[in-house]
Amino acid sequence: MSQQSSAFEGAAGSGEAQEGSKLLCPCCGARLSLRGQNGTMRLEADTQGYMIPAAAGAMFIDPHAHMISRTTADYEAMARAGVVAVIEPAFWIGQPRTNLGSYVDYLSSIIGFEKFRAGQFGIRHYCCIALNPKEANNEALAEAIMEVLPHFAAKESVVAIGELGYDEQTASEDKYLRQQIELAKEVDLPIMIHTPHRDKKRGTLRTMDVLSEHRFDPGRCVIDHNNEETVRDVLDRGYFAAFSIYPHTKMGNERMTELVRQFGPDRIIVDSACDWGVSDSLAVPKTAALMAQRGIPAATIRKVTYENALAAYGLSGVMKEQDWLDPAPIDQRTLFEGNSVLRGGQNPRIEAPVGPLSGNLTIA
């Protein structure tokens, strides 16, 4: 746990932020308090406020968001908060998939309908495809998935191979990690690495050793789910170091702020990894708001919440800033394979393109 600054001193013990704090939710404009639970700090809204972004004019990329698990309300809130693009990596859905067909349908969904759904609410959607490390231990399923991955890697919205890496650090996980590194080289895509939840430092070091054995360029690889014990090694070896901001685990926005203060902004990326569990789709703009309140320079905040993600995944040649600076108009009458994002009686949102956001970070 990093030291608290005076603005929130004692918040973890009392459960209340000091009076006079002016840190507001980037989505709803409500006052945010820094609260503690089980030794972890998080930001919570005190009240329901009017839907005015606190970070007016700022643009954010959430480069690790499992939006297939989220509702359209998340997309609406993220767009209001300044999130202009998301990247959805392939991941474990919470229970084992039992056959190739379920995996194919999943990958088809994040490449197809999810991209459409995000666009209907003004957010550009990209994805990564991979065999995730948990399911690499089902060898029959893994072999079948590896046969179809090159087909999906060629789809137009794919910006990386990922998430891949280790879970229990088994021989099967190692085998398919290596195969997917070679696939990334063949299709000329960056890699997104999932570091293990258990024995994280050993697994992170082992992953980087394998990438080195396969001569994969560290500058084309994002290693995610970092914490204080892994960040130095990852940065020293030349990789992008990403951090998933969770409410109760992995990395909180308080700790993230202190890490940026300690290590600076180069090759550091902030994401939410929001999924079907306890997570926060607004973790990136909320962390930006806290950083600004703590005196982190706007240029630094922009690098870790926008520019570094674009630099890393822009290496794919697929993700381009112009995609959201000059967006297609929103027309919710549009259908995807006959399906609308609306339900009966709802009025469609129809609007012309708006000018690009300035990108100047101003936190209320």
mmCIF file of C-alpha atoms in Angstrom:
data_model
loop_
_atom_site.group_PDB
_atom_site.id
_atom_site.type_symbol
_atom_site.label_atom_id
_atom_site.label_comp_id
_atom_site.label_asym_id
_atom_site.label_seq_id
_atom_site.Cartn_x
_atom_site.Cartn_y
_atom_site.Cartn_z
ATOM 1 C CA MET A 1 0.000 0.000 0.000
ATOM 2 C CA SER A 2 1.420 3.370 -0.974
ATOM 3 C CA GLN A 3 1.396 6.370 1.348
ATOM 4 C CA GLN A 4 -1.749 8.481 1.287
ATOM 5 C CA SER A 5 -1.510 12.154 0.420
ATOM 6 C CA SER A 6 -3.020 14.660 2.844
ATOM 7 C CA ALA A 7 -6.216 15.038 0.817
ATOM 8 C CA PHE A 8 -7.322 11.522 1.712
ATOM 9 C CA GLU A 9 -5.314 10.858 4.873
ATOM 10 C CA GLY A 10 -7.127 8.456 7.153
ATOM 11 C CA ALA A 11 -9.751 7.516 4.557
ATOM 12 C CA ALA A 12 -9.020 3.794 4.798
ATOM 13 C CA GLY A 13 -9.551 3.746 8.524
ATOM 14 C CA SER A 14 -12.668 5.912 8.718
ATOM 15 C CA GLY A 15 -14.269 4.921 5.424
ATOM 16 C CA GLU A 16 -14.834 8.633 4.728
ATOM 17 C CA ALA A 17 -12.898 11.074 2.582
ATOM 18 C CA GLN A 18 -11.932 14.376 4.113
ATOM 19 C CA GLU A 19 -14.364 17.226 3.732
ATOM 20 C CA GLY A 20 -13.460 19.620 0.951
ATOM 21 C CA SER A 21 -12.313 17.010 -1.555
ATOM 22 C CA LYS A 22 -13.395 18.048 -5.049
ATOM 23 C CA LEU A 23 -12.667 14.838 -6.911
ATOM 24 C CA LEU A 24 -15.739 14.063 -8.995
ATOM 25 C CA CYS A 25 -16.892 10.971 -10.876
ATOM 26 C CA PRO A 26 -15.962 11.362 -14.567
ATOM 27 C CA CYS A 27 -19.297 9.789 -15.545
ATOM 28 C CA CYS A 28 -21.990 11.201 -13.256
ATOM 29 C CA GLY A 29 -20.342 14.212 -11.613
ATOM 30 C CA ALA A 30 -20.906 12.812 -8.111
ATOM 31 C CA ARG A 31 -18.341 13.460 -5.389
ATOM 32 C CA LEU A 32 -15.891 10.561 -5.091
ATOM 33 C CA SER A 33 -14.543 9.331 -1.772
ATOM 34 C CA LEU A 34 -11.474 7.162 -1.288
ATOM 35 C CA ARG A 35 -12.572 4.190 0.813
ATOM 36 C CA GLY A 36 -10.751 1.200 2.223
ATOM 37 C CA GLN A 37 -11.761 -2.449 2.478
ATOM 38 C CA ASN A 38 -9.532 -5.408 3.282
ATOM 39 C CA GLY A 39 -6.480 -3.211 2.906
ATOM 40 C CA THR A 40 -7.425 -2.053 -0.618
ATOM 41 C CA MET A 41 -8.286 1.532 -1.577
ATOM 42 C CA ARG A 42 -10.960 2.379 -4.117
ATOM 43 C CA LEU A 43 -12.984 5.365 -5.294
ATOM 44 C CA GLU A 44 -16.746 5.330 -4.680
ATOM 45 C CA ALA A 45 -19.462 7.843 -5.558
ATOM 46 C CA ASP A 46 -21.129 9.389 -2.497
ATOM 47 C CA THR A 47 -24.316 10.392 -4.298
ATOM 48 C CA GLN A 48 -26.053 10.106 -7.624
ATOM 49 C CA GLY A 49 -25.077 13.220 -9.542
ATOM 50 C CA TYR A 50 -26.070 14.800 -12.805
ATOM 51 C CA MET A 51 -24.503 13.176 -15.849
ATOM 52 C CA ILE A 52 -21.753 15.721 -16.498
ATOM 53 C CA PRO A 53 -18.220 14.462 -17.221
ATOM 54 C CA ALA A 54 -15.655 15.805 -14.764
ATOM 55 C CA ALA A 55 -12.909 15.232 -17.331
ATOM 56 C CA ALA A 56 -14.483 17.421 -20.012
ATOM 57 C CA GLY A 57 -12.384 17.477 -23.148
ATOM 58 C CA ALA A 58 -10.229 14.476 -22.186
ATOM 59 C CA MET A 59 -9.953 11.329 -24.298
ATOM 60 C CA PHE A 60 -9.219 7.892 -22.877
ATOM 61 C CA ILE A 61 -8.538 4.445 -24.301
ATOM 62 C CA ASP A 62 -9.421 1.393 -22.218
ATOM 63 C CA PRO A 63 -7.100 -1.176 -23.828
ATOM 64 C CA HIS A 64 -8.332 -4.171 -21.809
ATOM 65 C CA ALA A 65 -12.104 -4.345 -21.368
ATOM 66 C CA HIS A 66 -14.234 -7.507 -21.588
ATOM 67 C CA MET A 67 -17.270 -5.650 -22.870
ATOM 68 C CA ILE A 68 -19.127 -8.804 -23.868
ATOM 69 C CA SER A 69 -19.749 -9.109 -20.103
ATOM 70 C CA ARG A 70 -21.038 -5.544 -19.693
ATOM 71 C CA THR A 71 -24.315 -3.778 -20.429
ATOM 72 C CA THR A 72 -25.044 -0.916 -22.789
ATOM 73 C CA ALA A 73 -25.207 1.324 -19.698
ATOM 74 C CA ASP A 74 -21.453 0.759 -19.360
ATOM 75 C CA TYR A 75 -20.873 1.929 -22.926
ATOM 76 C CA GLU A 76 -23.009 5.025 -22.326
ATOM 77 C CA ALA A 77 -21.171 5.872 -19.091
ATOM 78 C CA MET A 78 -17.751 5.270 -20.644
ATOM 79 C CA ALA A 79 -18.568 7.499 -23.610
ATOM 80 C CA ARG A 80 -19.749 10.291 -21.290
ATOM 81 C CA ALA A 81 -16.503 9.978 -19.339
ATOM 82 C CA GLY A 82 -14.382 10.423 -22.470
ATOM 83 C CA VAL A 83 -13.536 6.817 -23.395
ATOM 84 C CA VAL A 84 -13.215 6.870 -27.179
ATOM 85 C CA ALA A 85 -11.909 3.337 -27.816
ATOM 86 C CA VAL A 86 -11.730 -0.052 -26.128
ATOM 87 C CA ILE A 87 -9.806 -3.249 -26.817
ATOM 88 C CA GLU A 88 -11.472 -6.551 -25.938
ATOM 89 C CA PRO A 89 -9.070 -9.469 -25.414
ATOM 90 C CA ALA A 90 -10.202 -13.074 -25.655
ATOM 91 C CA PHE A 91 -10.531 -14.547 -22.156
ATOM 92 C CA TRP A 92 -12.047 -17.226 -19.963
ATOM 93 C CA ILE A 93 -15.834 -16.857 -19.684
ATOM 94 C CA GLY A 94 -16.106 -18.133 -16.095
ATOM 95 C CA GLN A 95 -16.619 -21.821 -16.839
ATOM 96 C CA PRO A 96 -14.765 -24.193 -19.146
ATOM 97 C CA ARG A 97 -15.815 -24.260 -22.785
ATOM 98 C CA THR A 98 -16.432 -27.824 -23.828
ATOM 99 C CA ASN A 99 -16.090 -27.715 -27.602
ATOM 100 C CA LEU A 100 -14.604 -25.775 -30.477
ATOM 101 C CA GLY A 101 -17.985 -24.414 -31.560
ATOM 102 C CA SER A 102 -18.477 -22.450 -28.355
ATOM 103 C CA TYR A 103 -15.032 -20.875 -28.774
ATOM 104 C CA VAL A 104 -15.700 -19.996 -32.407
ATOM 105 C CA ASP A 105 -19.016 -18.369 -31.473
ATOM 106 C CA TYR A 106 -17.303 -16.383 -28.708
ATOM 107 C CA LEU A 107 -14.533 -15.075 -30.962
ATOM 108 C CA SER A 108 -17.094 -14.286 -33.667
ATOM 109 C CA SER A 109 -19.100 -12.275 -31.139
ATOM 110 C CA ILE A 110 -16.243 -10.054 -29.945
ATOM 111 C CA ILE A 111 -15.175 -9.455 -33.535
ATOM 112 C CA GLY A 112 -18.687 -8.883 -34.830
ATOM 113 C CA PHE A 113 -21.651 -7.882 -32.698
ATOM 114 C CA GLU A 114 -19.581 -6.340 -29.897
ATOM 115 C CA LYS A 115 -17.864 -4.003 -32.340
ATOM 116 C CA PHE A 116 -21.284 -3.029 -33.692
ATOM 117 C CA ARG A 117 -22.762 -2.541 -30.198
ATOM 118 C CA ALA A 118 -19.914 -0.288 -29.064
ATOM 119 C CA GLY A 119 -20.231 1.837 -32.190
ATOM 120 C CA GLN A 120 -23.924 2.372 -31.513
ATOM 121 C CA PHE A 121 -22.895 4.262 -28.373
ATOM 122 C CA GLY A 122 -19.984 6.195 -29.854
ATOM 123 C CA ILE A 123 -17.030 4.006 -28.850
ATOM 124 C CA ARG A 124 -14.583 2.380 -31.260
ATOM 125 C CA HIS A 125 -14.101 -1.319 -30.492
ATOM 126 C CA TYR A 126 -11.078 -3.517 -31.278
ATOM 127 C CA CYS A 127 -10.177 -6.973 -30.026
ATOM 128 C CA CYS A 128 -7.417 -9.511 -29.457
ATOM 129 C CA ILE A 129 -7.799 -13.214 -30.171
ATOM 130 C CA ALA A 130 -6.115 -16.130 -28.440
ATOM 131 C CA LEU A 131 -6.402 -19.421 -26.641
ATOM 132 C CA ASN A 132 -6.421 -18.335 -23.005
ATOM 133 C CA PRO A 133 -4.035 -20.055 -20.559
ATOM 134 C CA LYS A 134 -6.740 -21.700 -18.417
ATOM 135 C CA GLU A 135 -8.186 -23.565 -21.392
ATOM 136 C CA ALA A 136 -4.759 -24.439 -22.736
ATOM 137 C CA ASN A 137 -4.838 -27.302 -20.238
ATOM 138 C CA ASN A 138 -7.630 -29.051 -22.194
ATOM 139 C CA GLU A 139 -5.333 -30.383 -24.893
ATOM 140 C CA ALA A 140 -7.991 -31.684 -27.266
ATOM 141 C CA LEU A 141 -9.838 -28.357 -27.176
ATOM 142 C CA ALA A 142 -6.579 -26.395 -27.392
ATOM 143 C CA GLU A 143 -5.457 -28.241 -30.521
ATOM 144 C CA ALA A 144 -8.778 -27.525 -32.219
ATOM 145 C CA ILE A 145 -8.665 -23.846 -31.282
ATOM 146 C CA MET A 146 -5.117 -23.454 -32.576
ATOM 147 C CA GLU A 147 -6.358 -24.654 -35.972
ATOM 148 C CA VAL A 148 -8.843 -21.760 -36.272
ATOM 149 C CA LEU A 149 -6.892 -18.920 -34.648
ATOM 150 C CA PRO A 150 -5.088 -17.876 -37.871
ATOM 151 C CA HIS A 151 -8.502 -17.376 -39.495
ATOM 152 C CA PHE A 152 -9.618 -15.015 -36.718
ATOM 153 C CA ALA A 153 -6.254 -13.243 -36.539
ATOM 154 C CA ALA A 154 -6.893 -11.962 -40.059
ATOM 155 C CA LYS A 155 -10.152 -10.192 -39.140
ATOM 156 C CA GLU A 156 -10.171 -6.436 -39.595
ATOM 157 C CA SER A 157 -10.611 -5.301 -35.969
ATOM 158 C CA VAL A 158 -7.941 -7.574 -34.439
ATOM 159 C CA VAL A 159 -5.035 -5.566 -32.984
ATOM 160 C CA ALA A 160 -3.078 -8.264 -31.098
ATOM 161 C CA ILE A 161 -2.809 -11.906 -30.105
ATOM 162 C CA GLY A 162 -3.989 -12.114 -26.506
ATOM 163 C CA GLU A 163 -4.597 -12.709 -23.705
ATOM 164 C CA LEU A 164 -1.979 -15.429 -23.574
ATOM 165 C CA GLY A 165 0.492 -16.524 -20.950
ATOM 166 C CA TYR A 166 0.363 -18.674 -17.846
ATOM 167 C CA ASP A 167 -2.263 -19.589 -15.275
ATOM 168 C CA GLU A 168 -0.958 -22.594 -13.281
ATOM 169 C CA GLN A 169 2.302 -22.575 -15.278
ATOM 170 C CA THR A 170 1.837 -26.096 -16.634
ATOM 171 C CA ALA A 171 3.604 -27.800 -19.512
ATOM 172 C CA SER A 172 0.482 -27.450 -21.690
ATOM 173 C CA GLU A 173 0.265 -23.737 -20.997
ATOM 174 C CA ASP A 174 3.904 -23.382 -21.972
ATOM 175 C CA LYS A 175 3.368 -25.324 -25.198
ATOM 176 C CA TYR A 176 0.486 -23.157 -26.408
ATOM 177 C CA LEU A 177 2.081 -19.921 -25.245
ATOM 178 C CA ARG A 178 5.022 -20.695 -27.512
ATOM 179 C CA GLN A 179 2.780 -21.628 -30.428
ATOM 180 C CA GLN A 180 0.853 -18.376 -30.127
ATOM 181 C CA ILE A 181 4.025 -16.300 -29.953
ATOM 182 C CA GLU A 182 4.990 -17.834 -33.281
ATOM 183 C CA LEU A 183 1.504 -17.124 -34.633
ATOM 184 C CA ALA A 184 1.873 -13.443 -33.654
ATOM 185 C CA LYS A 185 5.153 -13.334 -35.553
ATOM 186 C CA GLU A 186 3.581 -14.961 -38.617
ATOM 187 C CA VAL A 187 0.635 -12.541 -38.768
ATOM 188 C CA ASP A 188 2.756 -9.535 -37.676
ATOM 189 C CA LEU A 189 0.628 -8.578 -34.669
ATOM 190 C CA PRO A 190 1.570 -7.365 -31.185
ATOM 191 C CA ILE A 191 1.004 -9.597 -28.144
ATOM 192 C CA MET A 192 -0.997 -9.016 -24.958
ATOM 193 C CA ILE A 193 0.248 -11.111 -22.027
ATOM 194 C CA HIS A 194 -1.869 -12.244 -19.072
ATOM 195 C CA THR A 195 0.353 -12.647 -16.012
ATOM 196 C CA PRO A 196 -0.751 -15.365 -13.564
ATOM 197 C CA HIS A 197 -2.838 -14.570 -10.501
ATOM 198 C CA ARG A 198 -0.729 -16.931 -8.374
ATOM 199 C CA ASP A 199 3.058 -16.826 -8.139
ATOM 200 C CA LYS A 200 2.890 -13.721 -10.303
ATOM 201 C CA LYS A 201 6.518 -12.642 -10.256
ATOM 202 C CA ARG A 202 7.887 -16.069 -11.204
ATOM 203 C CA GLY A 203 5.265 -16.394 -13.944
ATOM 204 C CA THR A 204 6.022 -12.936 -15.304
ATOM 205 C CA LEU A 205 9.759 -13.546 -15.423
ATOM 206 C CA ARG A 206 9.196 -16.950 -17.028
ATOM 207 C CA THR A 207 6.916 -15.416 -19.669
ATOM 208 C CA MET A 208 9.507 -12.804 -20.591
ATOM 209 C CA ASP A 209 12.174 -15.506 -20.801
ATOM 210 C CA VAL A 210 10.001 -17.458 -23.263
ATOM 211 C CA LEU A 211 9.344 -14.331 -25.344
ATOM 212 C CA SER A 212 13.091 -13.750 -25.444
ATOM 213 C CA GLU A 213 13.757 -17.350 -26.510
ATOM 214 C CA HIS A 214 11.381 -16.795 -29.421
ATOM 215 C CA ARG A 215 13.077 -13.476 -30.223
ATOM 216 C CA PHE A 216 9.856 -11.511 -29.891
ATOM 217 C CA ASP A 217 10.428 -7.762 -29.828
ATOM 218 C CA PRO A 218 9.570 -6.419 -26.329
ATOM 219 C CA GLY A 219 8.431 -3.158 -27.900
ATOM 220 C CA ARG A 220 5.578 -5.082 -29.557
ATOM 221 C CA CYS A 221 4.335 -6.742 -26.373
ATOM 222 C CA VAL A 222 2.077 -5.501 -23.564
ATOM 223 C CA ILE A 223 2.417 -7.393 -20.287
ATOM 224 C CA ASP A 224 -0.751 -6.842 -18.260
ATOM 225 C CA HIS A 225 -1.970 -7.336 -14.669
ATOM 226 C CA ASN A 226 1.274 -5.983 -13.256
ATOM 227 C CA ASN A 227 1.804 -4.928 -9.669
ATOM 228 C CA GLU A 228 4.583 -3.458 -7.545
ATOM 229 C CA GLU A 229 6.653 -6.656 -7.581
ATOM 230 C CA THR A 230 6.727 -7.026 -11.380
ATOM 231 C CA VAL A 231 6.775 -3.508 -12.831
ATOM 232 C CA ARG A 232 10.516 -2.871 -12.554
ATOM 233 C CA ASP A 233 11.480 -6.113 -14.340
ATOM 234 C CA VAL A 234 8.920 -5.561 -17.103
ATOM 235 C CA LEU A 235 10.032 -2.010 -17.813
ATOM 236 C CA ASP A 236 13.726 -2.848 -17.550
ATOM 237 C CA ARG A 237 13.312 -5.501 -20.248
ATOM 238 C CA GLY A 238 11.656 -3.018 -22.618
ATOM 239 C CA TYR A 239 8.024 -4.217 -22.495
ATOM 240 C CA PHE A 240 4.891 -2.125 -22.122
ATOM 241 C CA ALA A 241 3.653 -2.570 -18.540
ATOM 242 C CA ALA A 242 -0.146 -2.505 -18.198
ATOM 243 C CA PHE A 243 -2.104 -2.376 -14.955
ATOM 244 C CA SER A 244 -5.687 -3.541 -14.430
ATOM 245 C CA ILE A 245 -7.501 -1.267 -11.965
ATOM 246 C CA TYR A 246 -9.893 -3.356 -9.872
ATOM 247 C CA PRO A 247 -12.092 -2.338 -6.913
ATOM 248 C CA HIS A 248 -10.715 -4.883 -4.423
ATOM 249 C CA THR A 249 -7.725 -6.684 -5.936
ATOM 250 C CA LYS A 250 -4.779 -6.589 -8.365
ATOM 251 C CA MET A 251 -4.204 -2.817 -8.569
ATOM 252 C CA GLY A 252 -6.192 0.131 -7.207
ATOM 253 C CA ASN A 253 -6.265 3.688 -8.561
ATOM 254 C CA GLU A 254 -4.495 4.945 -5.428
ATOM 255 C CA ARG A 255 -1.575 2.548 -5.873
ATOM 256 C CA MET A 256 -1.528 3.224 -9.609
ATOM 257 C CA THR A 257 -1.140 6.943 -9.010
ATOM 258 C CA GLU A 258 1.890 6.338 -6.822
ATOM 259 C CA LEU A 259 3.445 3.938 -9.332
ATOM 260 C CA VAL A 260 3.187 6.560 -12.075
ATOM 261 C CA ARG A 261 4.717 9.090 -9.723
ATOM 262 C CA GLN A 262 7.590 6.647 -9.023
ATOM 263 C CA PHE A 263 8.255 5.244 -12.511
ATOM 264 C CA GLY A 264 7.012 8.005 -14.799
ATOM 265 C CA PRO A 265 4.743 7.520 -17.827
ATOM 266 C CA ASP A 266 6.970 5.770 -20.364
ATOM 267 C CA ARG A 267 5.480 2.421 -21.536
ATOM 268 C CA ILE A 268 2.963 2.341 -18.656
ATOM 269 C CA ILE A 269 -0.674 1.645 -19.549
ATOM 270 C CA VAL A 270 -3.795 1.879 -17.360
ATOM 271 C CA ASP A 271 -6.825 -0.320 -18.103
ATOM 272 C CA SER A 272 -9.935 -1.644 -16.351
ATOM 273 C CA ALA A 273 -10.057 -5.316 -17.472
ATOM 274 C CA CYS A 274 -13.756 -4.982 -16.609
ATOM 275 C CA ASP A 275 -15.465 -8.354 -16.911
ATOM 276 C CA TRP A 276 -18.235 -10.484 -15.384
ATOM 277 C CA GLY A 277 -16.775 -10.133 -11.889
ATOM 278 C CA VAL A 278 -16.506 -7.213 -9.462
ATOM 279 C CA SER A 279 -14.872 -4.625 -11.704
ATOM 280 C CA ASP A 280 -15.290 -1.041 -12.871
ATOM 281 C CA SER A 281 -15.758 -0.014 -16.487
ATOM 282 C CA LEU A 282 -14.847 3.577 -15.506
ATOM 283 C CA ALA A 283 -11.528 2.631 -13.895
ATOM 284 C CA VAL A 284 -9.437 4.484 -16.491
ATOM 285 C CA PRO A 285 -11.135 7.915 -16.267
ATOM 286 C CA LYS A 286 -11.458 7.575 -12.483
ATOM 287 C CA THR A 287 -7.753 6.874 -12.167
ATOM 288 C CA ALA A 288 -7.022 9.861 -14.417
ATOM 289 C CA ALA A 289 -9.177 12.023 -12.156
ATOM 290 C CA LEU A 290 -7.316 10.879 -9.041
ATOM 291 C CA MET A 291 -3.939 11.426 -10.706
ATOM 292 C CA ALA A 292 -4.937 14.978 -11.629
ATOM 293 C CA GLN A 293 -6.151 15.639 -8.088
ATOM 294 C CA ARG A 294 -2.817 14.373 -6.756
ATOM 295 C CA GLY A 295 -0.851 16.740 -8.965
ATOM 296 C CA ILE A 296 0.311 14.351 -11.711
ATOM 297 C CA PRO A 297 0.917 16.461 -14.855
ATOM 298 C CA ALA A 298 -1.749 16.328 -17.560
ATOM 299 C CA ALA A 299 0.816 15.192 -20.159
ATOM 300 C CA THR A 300 1.746 12.225 -17.959
ATOM 301 C CA ILE A 301 -1.894 11.269 -17.420
ATOM 302 C CA ARG A 302 -2.546 11.428 -21.155
ATOM 303 C CA LYS A 303 0.376 9.086 -21.854
ATOM 304 C CA VAL A 304 -0.709 6.371 -19.425
ATOM 305 C CA THR A 305 -4.442 6.564 -20.212
ATOM 306 C CA TYR A 306 -4.306 7.192 -23.972
ATOM 307 C CA GLU A 307 -1.054 7.635 -25.878
ATOM 308 C CA ASN A 308 0.841 4.529 -24.744
ATOM 309 C CA ALA A 309 -2.064 2.222 -25.551
ATOM 310 C CA LEU A 310 -2.356 3.774 -29.004
ATOM 311 C CA ALA A 311 1.397 3.433 -29.523
ATOM 312 C CA ALA A 312 1.428 -0.253 -28.544
ATOM 313 C CA TYR A 313 -1.677 -1.492 -30.335
ATOM 314 C CA GLY A 314 -1.282 0.937 -33.224
ATOM 315 C CA LEU A 315 1.661 -1.264 -34.235
ATOM 316 C CA SER A 316 -0.981 -3.621 -35.639
ATOM 317 C CA GLY A 317 -1.730 -1.113 -38.396
ATOM 318 C CA VAL A 318 -5.412 -1.569 -37.498
ATOM 319 C CA MET A 319 -5.943 0.882 -34.637
ATOM 320 C CA LYS A 320 -5.744 4.486 -35.822
ATOM 321 C CA GLU A 321 -6.557 7.707 -33.977
ATOM 322 C CA GLN A 322 -8.558 8.918 -36.952
ATOM 323 C CA ASP A 323 -11.056 6.119 -36.265
ATOM 324 C CA TRP A 324 -12.534 8.147 -33.389
ATOM 325 C CA LEU A 325 -11.416 11.665 -34.333
ATOM 326 C CA ASP A 326 -13.552 11.405 -37.459
ATOM 327 C CA PRO A 327 -16.208 8.844 -36.452
ATOM 328 C CA ALA A 328 -19.109 7.533 -38.444
ATOM 329 C CA PRO A 329 -22.424 9.082 -37.356
ATOM 330 C CA ILE A 330 -24.439 7.189 -34.732
ATOM 331 C CA ASP A 331 -27.664 5.772 -36.107
ATOM 332 C CA GLN A 332 -29.342 3.251 -33.833
ATOM 333 C CA ARG A 333 -31.747 2.251 -36.568
ATOM 334 C CA THR A 334 -28.831 0.247 -37.991
ATOM 335 C CA LEU A 335 -29.053 -3.533 -37.632
ATOM 336 C CA PHE A 336 -26.421 -6.230 -37.180
ATOM 337 C CA GLU A 337 -27.584 -9.464 -38.790
ATOM 338 C CA GLY A 338 -31.156 -8.267 -38.218
ATOM 339 C CA ASN A 339 -30.570 -7.301 -34.593
ATOM 340 C CA SER A 340 -30.828 -3.834 -33.023
ATOM 341 C CA VAL A 341 -29.292 -2.586 -29.764
ATOM 342 C CA LEU A 342 -32.765 -1.231 -28.927
ATOM 343 C CA ARG A 343 -35.833 -2.967 -27.594
ATOM 344 C CA GLY A 344 -39.484 -2.382 -28.481
ATOM 345 C CA GLY A 345 -40.659 1.210 -28.156
ATOM 346 C CA GLN A 346 -37.234 2.752 -27.606
ATOM 347 C CA ASN A 347 -36.389 5.810 -29.668
ATOM 348 C CA PRO A 348 -33.214 5.427 -31.754
ATOM 349 C CA ARG A 349 -30.334 7.815 -31.297
ATOM 350 C CA ILE A 350 -29.558 9.451 -34.629
ATOM 351 C CA GLU A 351 -26.901 12.108 -34.900
ATOM 352 C CA ALA A 352 -24.338 13.560 -37.232
ATOM 353 C CA PRO A 353 -20.611 13.251 -36.538
ATOM 354 C CA VAL A 354 -19.248 15.710 -33.987
ATOM 355 C CA GLY A 355 -15.846 17.380 -34.028
ATOM 356 C CA PRO A 356 -12.909 15.665 -32.363
ATOM 357 C CA LEU A 357 -12.367 16.046 -28.623
ATOM 358 C CA SER A 358 -9.526 18.332 -27.728
ATOM 359 C CA GLY A 359 -7.700 15.821 -25.566
ATOM 360 C CA ASN A 360 -6.809 18.555 -23.064
ATOM 361 C CA LEU A 361 -7.164 17.050 -19.608
ATOM 362 C CA THR A 362 -9.132 19.282 -17.259
ATOM 363 C CA ILE A 363 -10.452 17.627 -14.108
ATOM 364 C CA ALA A 364 -13.070 19.459 -12.037
#
